[in-house]
Amino acid sequence: MIMRNLPYEELKHFCEGAFQRFGFPQEDSAFITDTLLKSDLFGITSHGTNRIGMYHGQIRQGLIDCEAVPQVVFETPVSAVVDGNRGMGQLVSRFAMEKAMDLAEKSGIGLVTVRNSNHFGIAGYYSLMASERGYLGMAMTNSLAAVVPTFGRIPMLGTNPLAFTFPASPAPFHFDASTSVVTVGKIEVAEKMGKTLPLGWGIGAEGKEEQNPSALLQSIYAGTSGLHPLGGGTEEFGGHKGYGISMMVEILTSILSLGTPSHLVEKEEGQAGVCHFFAAIDPKIFGDPQAIQQHLSGYLEALRQSPKAFGQERIYIHGEKEREAYAVRILEGIPVTEGSWNEMRTLAEDLGLKMEEYFQES
Amino acid sequence: MIMRNLPYEELKHFCEGAFQRFGFPQEDSAFITDTLLKSDLFGITSHGTNRIGMYHGQIRQGLIDCEAVPQVVFETPVSAVVDGNRGMGQLVSRFAMEKAMDLAEKSGIGLVTVRNSNHFGIAGYYSLMASERGYLGMAMTNSLAAVVPTFGRIPMLGTNPLAFTFPASPAPFHFDASTSVVTVGKIEVAEKMGKTLPLGWGIGAEGKEEQNPSALLQSIYAGTSGLHPLGGGTEEFGGHKGYGISMMVEILTSILSLGTPSHLVEKEEGQAGVCHFFAAIDPKIFGDPQAIQQHLSGYLEALRQSPKAFGQERIYIHGEKEREAYAVRILEGIPVTEGSWNEMRTLAEDLGLKMEEYFQES
């Protein structure tokens, strides 16, 4: 399936060029590109540069306004509400997380809820921004509805990812995951691979467990059925817990910001954009940050060293897989499929970009 | 299995008497009793008055100090660290959540992390305390290790419950659940019922899925194996996500407080007690609390009204099952099994309490 590995620098240069053609200033294009490339380098292909086409489509539809300036519409010393004004999700999110970190610098904590934004890429990009400054970082977003509540039939919640990053040594604890059994991206990958889905990922239009990825995707887009929350479609394995954690994300994003809940995202007239939530918390409001970090690092090492399941050789700490993928891909390049490569060629033609100016082997 | 329904007032009177005999003042005994009875009334029998024996045992072992006074050991305008000094978990938690609410009253937000405490009952009791004052309330705790990390073999995490309550009309959104597939209490119930466990709740001493509740409980207590996190024992259904959410609870409780992580609770010398985390957040730091509450209430109603799964008649909002159980049990009494009734009789004898003074039909 993988056609070639594109060198990081070449792909970066191409993406920056594309986003500038879409209408973003050079510096903003570089930031958006960095969020997408970090996802690719982390091995999260579903949220990386192969989404350029999706963003391009949303710009052309008028869902993303390239010239929008996000604004703080409400503020206290510990919190803020941001209206994204339908800007690019990544730019709105950078603005909001920087606001959260500014508040944390002054008050020890900053909580920022955001309405009227767009798809922001990986949640973990923003929680990492906070952890790089020594803060506990959190980032969440709602999304187009894709997840069915326990005992429900149609999608009423987004995949509602939650990222939580806490500084530690040698590397932060970095959790970033959707609150559904799987992401929509995983269904798309299964479809491209021609695979059958395991029982328990989602229900189809007939209201029964759906194992055909194309059929499941179609019913998600049509709003007739969707993915299960983490824990699955029954209470027996805790599906109501995943539903509750997804609700927590929904409340902190769309409810607190007076924004648009997932089931109405892009369905209502006007400002029906995606909503986010960001938190930056300085550990020093709980004592000595070094002692806390050391305490966490010791616990993480105890986890790594604890006995392994039969047939398993390693217990992963959240964030390790991403860092290890990064270390390989930054040197060896980012694998792209023939499909993605052809999409890039088409996009380049549309935008009047010459592939050979960006890629040595084009 | 159910032998009788005990009237609320009678059971309350008995529990208050028992806790006073254990050595707690009248007012503290009443508070502890209220936390246990609320759990019973909510239908969460595993965390109710049938735990009196467990608390009694922990007092006799010296794990719970009836005379301990919790203290704030670190404080900022938005946060505090509490040392529970090995007090009764419920009393430490009341102190800590009141501190969080005092901070929220002054600063809009209060985050309180707690070390050296004990089992606190249901997490939701404390998040409800906050929501009754109009705040977003959160409560979490670590516990004796019972949950195995993804690809691990022995328990390194507690069942690490998380409660999140947000005011709404006609009733708050009230989520309270462990971050494991099931609680240890559910395994105990299956054992009492003589049931076989479904595949996927936990692994046994041999490292394979364990369906015998007694065997699973024994290996949890021995620390040789345990429950799966929410999402199960594989990555295919998101077990690594449940593991990550459990880690988030562990970090906010034992790490932030410089307390004892779940795998060392009651295993290290000295102050190896359970750790908690409480948050109270005033919605007014995000705008008009009435508008936010109304926005949430509308979304909850949309969820209730959305199409049901085939064969299902109702989509529950978190907290509804508990309130409905409460409405029935406050009138009809709290169902107890013959086993629990006999345990109460034995306890009464030990304490020199006369059952007939507390229960009309004894």
XYZ file of C-alpha atoms in Angstrom, chain B:
362
model
C -31.459 -13.213 47.386
C -33.139 -10.092 48.835
C -34.435 -10.897 52.302
C -36.120 -7.647 53.273
C -36.354 -3.927 52.676
C -35.007 -1.872 55.551
C -36.703 1.499 56.067
C -34.318 4.384 55.368
C -34.757 5.976 58.803
C -34.112 2.742 60.659
C -30.966 1.919 58.690
C -29.762 5.497 59.130
C -30.264 5.365 62.868
C -28.428 2.026 63.081
C -25.444 3.165 60.983
C -25.073 6.367 62.937
C -25.051 4.293 66.130
C -22.430 1.949 64.739
C -20.083 4.722 63.594
C -20.386 6.407 66.969
C -19.377 3.137 68.601
C -16.387 2.974 66.250
C -15.249 6.240 67.811
C -16.595 9.007 65.553
C -18.449 12.033 66.960
C -22.210 12.165 66.354
C -22.048 14.723 63.546
C -19.274 12.876 61.692
C -21.134 9.592 62.091
C -24.184 11.208 60.525
C -22.136 12.429 57.574
C -20.477 9.061 56.939
C -23.894 7.405 57.179
C -25.316 9.879 54.684
C -22.640 9.012 52.096
C -23.294 5.272 52.483
C -27.067 5.604 52.472
C -27.046 7.838 49.431
C -25.173 5.066 47.638
C -27.791 2.515 48.778
C -30.624 4.810 47.732
C -28.945 5.332 44.344
C -28.945 1.562 43.898
C -25.141 1.312 44.194
C -25.257 -1.426 46.819
C -21.535 -2.205 46.518
C -20.638 1.167 48.078
C -23.415 1.434 50.646
C -24.091 0.427 54.218
C -22.984 -3.152 53.543
C -19.441 -1.752 53.569
C -19.699 -0.990 57.318
C -17.855 -4.219 58.051
C -15.003 -3.230 55.725
C -14.620 0.157 57.406
C -14.793 -1.491 60.825
C -12.001 -3.858 59.847
C -9.837 -0.995 58.559
C -10.346 0.925 61.800
C -9.294 -2.109 63.822
C -6.251 -2.613 61.574
C -5.248 0.984 62.232
C -5.585 2.010 58.578
C -8.366 4.460 59.464
C -7.682 6.849 62.341
C -11.039 7.942 63.840
C -9.461 10.970 65.481
C -7.450 12.205 62.524
C -7.910 15.806 61.440
C -7.220 16.491 57.749
C -5.027 19.500 57.072
C -4.198 21.813 54.207
C -0.452 21.473 53.642
C -0.168 23.717 50.577
C -2.489 26.363 49.205
C -2.927 28.979 46.493
C -6.033 31.028 45.616
C -7.076 28.304 43.139
C -5.710 25.101 44.656
C -4.820 23.159 47.765
C -3.083 19.979 48.837
C -4.662 18.139 51.741
C -3.016 15.527 53.952
C -5.804 13.261 55.164
C -3.627 12.015 58.031
C -5.194 8.577 57.517
C -8.641 9.799 58.517
C -11.937 8.287 57.385
C -12.116 8.854 53.628
C -15.566 10.429 53.762
C -14.526 13.018 56.372
C -11.287 13.862 54.581
C -13.235 14.216 51.324
C -15.896 16.469 52.836
C -13.096 18.704 54.143
C -11.343 18.719 50.754
C -14.465 19.365 48.651
C -15.509 22.164 51.018
C -12.048 23.638 50.527
C -12.458 23.349 46.739
C -15.841 25.114 46.952
C -14.429 27.882 49.185
C -11.694 28.463 46.614
C -14.293 28.445 43.813
C -16.345 31.023 45.682
C -13.363 33.385 45.809
C -11.496 32.545 42.594
C -14.100 30.845 40.415
C -12.224 27.559 40.583
C -10.828 25.277 43.255
C -8.697 22.180 42.615
C -7.781 20.076 45.642
C -5.562 16.997 45.637
C -5.458 14.719 48.684
C -2.997 12.130 50.027
C -3.059 9.706 52.961
C -6.781 9.197 53.033
C -8.966 6.085 52.876
C -11.829 4.634 50.811
C -14.298 7.517 50.364
C -17.448 5.707 49.222
C -18.967 6.879 45.932
C -17.078 9.600 44.060
C -20.383 11.070 42.942
C -21.347 12.089 46.477
C -18.734 14.853 46.393
C -19.285 16.040 42.822
C -22.987 16.357 43.749
C -22.033 18.522 46.760
C -20.481 20.963 44.289
C -23.356 20.847 41.790
C -25.836 21.605 44.593
C -24.039 24.938 44.951
C -24.278 25.509 41.195
C -20.712 24.421 40.424
C -19.319 21.912 38.004
C -18.088 19.250 40.443
C -15.467 16.585 39.890
C -14.232 13.870 42.229
C -11.721 11.091 41.646
C -9.840 8.584 43.742
C -7.174 5.974 43.346
C -7.548 2.724 45.292
C -5.951 -0.585 46.113
C -4.492 -1.827 42.819
C -7.006 -3.946 40.872
C -6.497 -3.013 37.226
C -3.838 -4.356 34.868
C -2.292 -1.937 32.335
C -2.540 -2.851 28.634
C -0.094 -5.719 27.946
C 0.663 -6.028 31.681
C -0.046 -8.952 33.991
C -0.414 -7.582 37.538
C -2.585 -4.768 38.939
C -0.758 -1.438 38.817
C -3.796 0.879 38.852
C -6.868 1.220 41.037
C -10.350 1.051 39.591
C -9.840 4.835 39.694
C -13.384 6.195 39.485
C -14.182 9.585 38.056
C -17.304 11.631 38.845
C -18.354 14.685 36.860
C -21.545 16.569 37.715
C -22.888 19.641 35.927
C -26.067 21.521 36.893
C -28.951 21.115 34.447
C -32.728 21.138 34.432
C -34.691 19.147 35.590
C -31.641 17.458 37.152
C -27.864 17.617 36.791
C -25.816 15.571 34.364
C -24.191 13.226 36.863
C -21.542 10.789 35.693
C -19.855 8.541 38.261
C -18.002 5.426 37.156
C -14.825 3.452 37.568
C -12.372 3.646 34.673
C -12.120 -0.167 34.547
C -14.478 -2.424 32.556
C -16.252 -3.195 35.836
C -15.721 -2.528 39.537
C -14.407 -5.083 42.016
C -17.885 -4.822 43.594
C -19.464 -6.271 40.432
C -17.185 -9.309 40.646
C -18.199 -9.730 44.295
C -21.869 -9.592 43.314
C -21.290 -12.216 40.573
C -19.558 -14.423 43.147
C -22.490 -14.138 45.558
C -24.900 -14.928 42.729
C -22.846 -17.921 41.608
C -22.515 -16.441 38.110
C -19.861 -16.982 35.453
C -18.175 -13.765 34.283
C -18.332 -12.717 30.646
C -15.081 -13.014 28.709
C -13.253 -9.700 28.824
C -13.636 -8.412 32.366
C -10.270 -9.518 33.690
C -7.390 -11.959 33.593
C -6.655 -14.676 36.145
C -3.464 -15.927 37.754
C -2.573 -17.933 34.642
C -2.638 -14.770 32.587
C -5.702 -15.872 30.649
C -9.209 -14.414 30.626
C -10.791 -15.471 33.922
C -14.509 -16.244 34.117
C -14.631 -17.576 37.676
C -15.414 -14.644 40.021
C -13.835 -16.256 43.109
C -10.606 -16.982 41.264
C -10.487 -13.454 39.842
C -11.081 -11.888 43.258
C -8.382 -14.046 44.823
C -5.816 -13.021 42.267
C -6.768 -9.332 42.600
C -6.242 -9.551 46.386
C -2.986 -11.469 45.857
C -1.824 -8.880 43.322
C -1.161 -11.551 40.706
C -3.704 -10.415 38.100
C -6.774 -8.223 37.810
C -9.453 -6.335 35.914
C -9.054 -4.823 32.484
C -9.307 -1.081 31.991
C -12.389 0.275 30.193
C -12.068 -0.962 26.601
C -10.729 -4.363 27.672
C -7.413 -6.168 27.483
C -6.508 -5.384 23.878
C -5.957 -2.277 21.783
C -8.561 -3.480 19.268
C -11.444 -2.150 21.412
C -9.528 0.702 23.025
C -8.176 -0.868 26.227
C -5.200 1.508 25.952
C -7.694 4.395 26.146
C -9.216 3.127 29.391
C -5.668 2.628 30.683
C -4.888 6.242 29.759
C -8.009 7.639 31.426
C -7.185 5.607 34.536
C -3.663 7.103 34.437
C -5.180 10.586 34.267
C -7.045 9.834 37.518
C -3.872 8.381 39.050
C -1.868 11.502 38.151
C -4.448 13.942 39.540
C -4.780 11.956 42.786
C -1.545 10.243 43.885
C 1.032 12.019 41.718
C -0.105 15.625 42.170
C -0.498 15.133 45.946
C 2.901 13.383 46.268
C 0.850 10.526 47.704
C 0.907 6.790 47.170
C 0.182 5.361 43.685
C -2.383 2.547 43.592
C 0.175 -0.281 43.297
C 1.740 0.760 46.617
C -1.435 1.652 48.544
C -1.247 -0.059 51.961
C 1.945 -1.790 50.822
C 4.545 0.758 51.817
C 5.452 1.584 55.388
C 3.794 4.578 56.971
C 1.483 6.959 55.142
C 0.413 4.710 52.260
C -3.232 5.750 52.123
C -5.606 6.324 49.248
C -5.464 9.626 47.297
C -8.265 11.798 45.902
C -8.850 14.802 43.647
C -11.700 17.292 43.825
C -12.651 20.193 41.591
C -15.307 22.866 41.933
C -15.693 25.258 39.006
C -18.196 28.093 38.937
C -19.787 28.190 35.451
C -19.960 31.983 35.780
C -16.243 32.085 34.862
C -17.471 31.160 31.370
C -20.449 33.514 31.131
C -24.077 33.431 32.222
C -24.619 30.276 34.320
C -28.341 30.245 33.462
C -27.667 30.323 29.737
C -25.083 27.533 30.061
C -27.442 25.408 32.148
C -30.256 25.950 29.657
C -27.958 25.029 26.774
C -27.016 21.767 28.505
C -30.621 20.980 29.399
C -31.630 21.383 25.761
C -28.874 19.043 24.616
C -29.811 16.429 27.231
C -33.414 16.565 26.061
C -32.292 16.118 22.434
C -30.378 13.021 23.530
C -33.412 11.612 25.347
C -35.629 12.233 22.325
C -33.245 10.822 19.728
C -34.116 7.496 18.034
C -33.614 4.371 20.135
C -31.627 1.258 19.274
C -33.770 -1.632 18.095
C -35.255 -3.320 21.138
C -34.525 -0.335 23.408
C -37.092 2.103 24.719
C -34.998 4.683 26.433
C -31.708 6.575 26.262
C -30.534 7.345 29.769
C -28.810 10.531 30.843
C -26.154 9.838 33.483
C -27.674 10.246 36.932
C -31.237 9.317 35.945
C -31.020 5.684 37.046
C -29.670 6.795 40.420
C -32.409 9.387 40.971
C -35.119 6.934 40.004
C -33.757 4.278 42.362
C -33.620 6.945 45.081
C -37.289 7.877 44.612
C -38.354 4.262 45.083
C -36.020 3.304 47.913
C -36.607 6.359 50.056
C -40.243 5.206 50.257
C -39.986 1.432 50.068
C -36.741 0.925 51.933
C -33.346 -0.441 51.042
C -33.183 -4.085 49.970
C -30.685 -6.193 51.915
C -29.647 -9.779 51.393
C -29.700 -12.379 54.134
C -25.888 -12.276 54.149
C -25.791 -8.518 54.736
C -28.487 -8.766 57.410
C -26.523 -11.411 59.266
C -23.355 -9.304 59.032
C -25.266 -6.428 60.612
C -26.464 -8.682 63.439
C -22.897 -9.823 64.123
C -21.625 -6.258 64.018
C -24.368 -5.157 66.411
C -23.388 -7.893 68.849
C -19.704 -6.909 68.634
C -20.608 -3.301 69.322
C -23.178 -4.014 72.013
C -26.040 -2.549 69.951
C -29.494 -4.112 70.236
C -31.013 -4.742 66.784
C -34.550 -4.482 68.148
C -33.873 -0.916 69.238
C -33.135 0.033 65.632
C -35.308 -2.196 63.473
C -39.036 -2.773 63.951
C -38.846 -6.192 62.331
C -35.658 -7.644 63.688
